[in-house]
Amino acid sequence: MHFRDSLTEAVLAANLVASWGQHVQDLSGVNWTLSSPAINFTVPASLPSQAHLDLLQAGVIEDPYHGLNEINLRWIADANWIYTSDPVTGLLNEYESAWLVFEGLDTFATVTFCGHYVASTNNQFRQYAFDVSSILRVCIGDPVINIDFASAPQTVNAIAEDPSSEEWPVEFQSQFPNRWFMRKEQSDFGWDWGPAFAPAGPWKPASIVQLENSGDIHVLNTDLDIYRQGNINYLPPDQDQPWVINASIDYIGLLLSHISLSIDVRGIGSGEVLTTQFSSDVTVTGTSVTGTIVLHELSPKLWWPSGLGDQNLYNVTITVYAGIDQIAHVTKRTGFRTIFLNQRNITESQLAQGIAPGANWHFEINGREFYAKGSNLIPVDAFWPRVTNEKMSRLFDAVVAGNQNMLRVWSSGAYLHDFIYDLADERGILLWSEFQFSDALYPVDEEFLENVAKEVVYNVRRVNHHPSLALWAGGNEIESLMLPLTEAADPSGFPKYLAEYERLYISLILPLVYQNTRSISYSPSSTTEGYLDVNLSAPLPMTERYKNLEPGSYFGDTDYYNYNTNVSFDYSLYPVGRFANEFGFHSMPSLQTWQQALDPEDLHFNSSAVMLRNHHYPSAGFGSYHNSSLGMGEMTLGVERYYPIPEKPDSVANFSAWCHATQLFQAEFYKSQIQFYRRGSGMPERQLGSLYWQLEDIWQASTWAGIEYDGRWKVMHYVSRDIYQPIIVSPFWNYTTSDLEVYVTSDLWDSAKGTVNLTWLTLSGHPIADNAGTPTTLPFTVGAINTTIVYNTNIRDLNFPDPRDAILIISVSGQGHLPNSEDITSFAHENYFTPAFPKDLAIVDPQIELSYDTQTKVFTVEAKAGVSLYTWLDYPAGLVGYFEQNAFTLVPGQKKHIRFVVQENHSNSEWQRDVTVRSLWDQTVRD
Ligand code: BMA
């Protein structure tokens, strides 16, 4: 592209960058080859790419996700890989300077240009710009680019062996050795839900940028910060203040004098110009130009998360001038919102409302507290270059369909690409974003910290314009898990480890975040008890609360993992806190998903391929795993304790039934917790969020995910979708005391009213006499983001002949306002309760009938002879989508009409014919 010409209309489209007097050559348009000492030939390569992907494309290796290829392909991670370009033609010799710009190199790379050494890199998460002007001047012919990637596992092992490298006790650093020495996706060395490929390559785009003259610049990155005037990150924004737009452009080149900067704001779609202003205070440094405007007396439409209002978006165009000449132009699509993580002490007025003392820990959007519903996002693929817009759109559509408004973008992981934030901006999905550190201690030597600082500044600035950005947090579980572990393992060394934690996540990262955004809060670790004090002039600007807790007070967010399935439904063990940011249990994917990755002979529960792909409880050593019989055993026990034991004569059908049964247990465990946390919104803990672990899969394996690798929903995603509806009704059964309570919980911003219907039936679907002594209809009113008890009893006081042959159908219907809407909306939700666990129930064959109307494209399901529990519609391989309802209870006489939302269809067949239905009854063969 050559931007000498006049500005075109296209520049006003989203996220465009232009400067004058520059020539940008996209290196994805150049031919590349891949070579390595590990193979004695070269193969064609792409950019962006990674070695595994190019080897796959060239037919050198099989699908890395197939069978045990994760282990068979270790040789790729252990080798060096060299990307070599064809001579780059079309460069402009008369131009003054030339730069090699890499948006991302994964990770330990040595770059040469025209045979000359340029630089070595060691951070996957940074953007690099190298001045190659002098090399280009002496280069004979068109230059060749070489990028030599060293093996990441070998490199970190060498770093670890260097006597100057820090050593930590193996008790708490044992997972995937030495990953803490690299600034590379930590889960590339394997994780308990993912494979260990440790890919290498130019994973993001690259270009050669040439500048014509002194005074021409090229924009590398743009930090657009929109906040309420006077805002300070850790204090609540004042919604009466005008908006401020601060625009800061990082550039290469040389800025001469008389620099000015204008900012133009216009509505997307309407094109309405909100304002065009010149900044009155422009600051220029050798690498950035910054200006600010204030939107006095202007009220842009606010951006809201999904379910809480509209996602109004604006284009903000920043133009830089030297004198009267425009020299750079950037358009970013953005939105106006404040998002604040409130960790302040509970106030007198909150105490008066019945909120327990301590501190808050919840999010506020545009000054309003709300209930955060969602999950944790892990890397969507082991190989980022093959993650498409379509894949992310499909996944985020499932998030919105799942009634979720927030995802925690887990470290570690990679910082998400801009296009992914864009998709979240459009859909109203808040992204709690984290720096890439997880479950280990990290070095704090100067060189490491300097590298981290550059990574932090670049990424904070890069994504700051996205209204979906909700929070910056330091590493995963460092404060809640690593510090207690280190203290237990090495009490005398603990002060040193604590100081290392504070050095990295508080003294280094916190000021870097605050210097580059005024709109986003920061928490040093994912799960914490919050802070005691913030003092930005102190060397340690945030003092964490750690163990300074008081009984009866609540302070922070919680995580909960309990693999003892004996107690999965014991509420008294669930953590009581202000916000649940992680909780979960693993399950198997469906048969259709296993078939994508396994040979037919491996399709049984305890085949080595299935077990070796279960990484729960990893052993030491780069990506080597115990045969995870422990993880398999936990899932098995979860099924056996609560459900009829799956049993089918056909071995593949048996495998499928077992996979499904593990999903039933998982879904029920999550539902039980989500209901408990949501009910907490009306309890003294004032609980205001639940994000379960984990949204989706990185590959085909047994994991905590609710959505399988290709997008197929597990039982859990349907169940969480149901239980994340704005108004729900939930039974709470204490199976030790037999107490039963029924609550209505709402996360609407106004109170809502309605009725709850309670109907006791036998499992054949007959009414139980006198409704077992339970009232059939009860009115309720539930307050804003609150809960109300509608019924309580003791099961022993009810009259039914046999608790194993009884089900209580609970349905709520009511009316209320959706947030930011004037209209009254009707709500309905249905739940059920059985006074025995499913395996003890006297279930009968419900004789379910399924039909499909080709005209209306609607499936109809009906149970003819009994109550159908966990009614499950299943669709064949070859397409991806979801039923509008699934995993539901059906009573005789009730017909459900259900559509299937097709998200992707590779099948030419009439797939509707292959849709099946089953229920708990079908889990096992009966006489
Ligand atoms: C937490 C997460 C992940 C992990 C998950 C399941 O520890 O933060 O690190 O994958 O639980 O074990």
Short mmCIF file of C-alpha atoms and ligand atoms in Angstrom, two decimals, residues 191-193 378 408 410-411 438-439 476-477 481 526 559 561 563 582 616 693-694 704, ligand 1:
data_model
loop_
_atom_site.label_atom_id
_atom_site.label_comp_id
_atom_site.label_asym_id
_atom_site.label_seq_id
_atom_site.Cartn_x
_atom_site.Cartn_y
_atom_site.Cartn_z
CA TRP A 191 -1.89 -27.85 30.89
CA ASP A 192 -4.44 -29.97 32.70
CA TRP A 193 -6.89 -29.34 29.85
CA ILE A 378 -8.66 -20.59 27.61
CA ARG A 408 -12.21 -14.15 32.24
CA TRP A 410 -7.17 -16.63 31.70
CA SER A 411 -3.44 -16.37 31.92
CA SER A 438 0.26 -18.79 36.03
CA ASP A 439 0.70 -21.18 38.94
CA ASN A 476 -3.53 -16.82 37.70
CA GLU A 477 -3.89 -18.11 41.26
CA LEU A 481 -2.55 -20.71 45.57
CA SER A 526 -6.93 -13.59 39.78
CA ASP A 559 -12.37 -20.41 43.49
CA TYR A 561 -12.40 -27.30 43.01
CA TYR A 563 -12.81 -33.76 43.26
CA GLU A 582 -13.46 -20.21 39.04
CA HIS A 616 -5.77 -33.83 34.91
CA TRP A 693 -14.16 -22.98 34.66
CA GLN A 694 -14.09 -23.28 31.59
CA TRP A 704 -13.72 -28.80 32.35
C1 BMA B 1 -7.49 -23.61 37.89
C2 BMA B 1 -7.23 -22.84 36.66
C3 BMA B 1 -6.39 -23.59 35.69
C4 BMA B 1 -6.75 -25.02 35.68
C5 BMA B 1 -8.09 -25.26 36.30
C6 BMA B 1 -8.50 -26.69 36.36
O1 BMA B 1 -6.36 -23.91 38.58
O2 BMA B 1 -6.73 -21.59 36.95
O3 BMA B 1 -5.04 -23.39 35.93
O4 BMA B 1 -6.71 -25.49 34.41
O5 BMA B 1 -8.13 -24.77 37.60
O6 BMA B 1 -7.61 -27.42 37.15
#
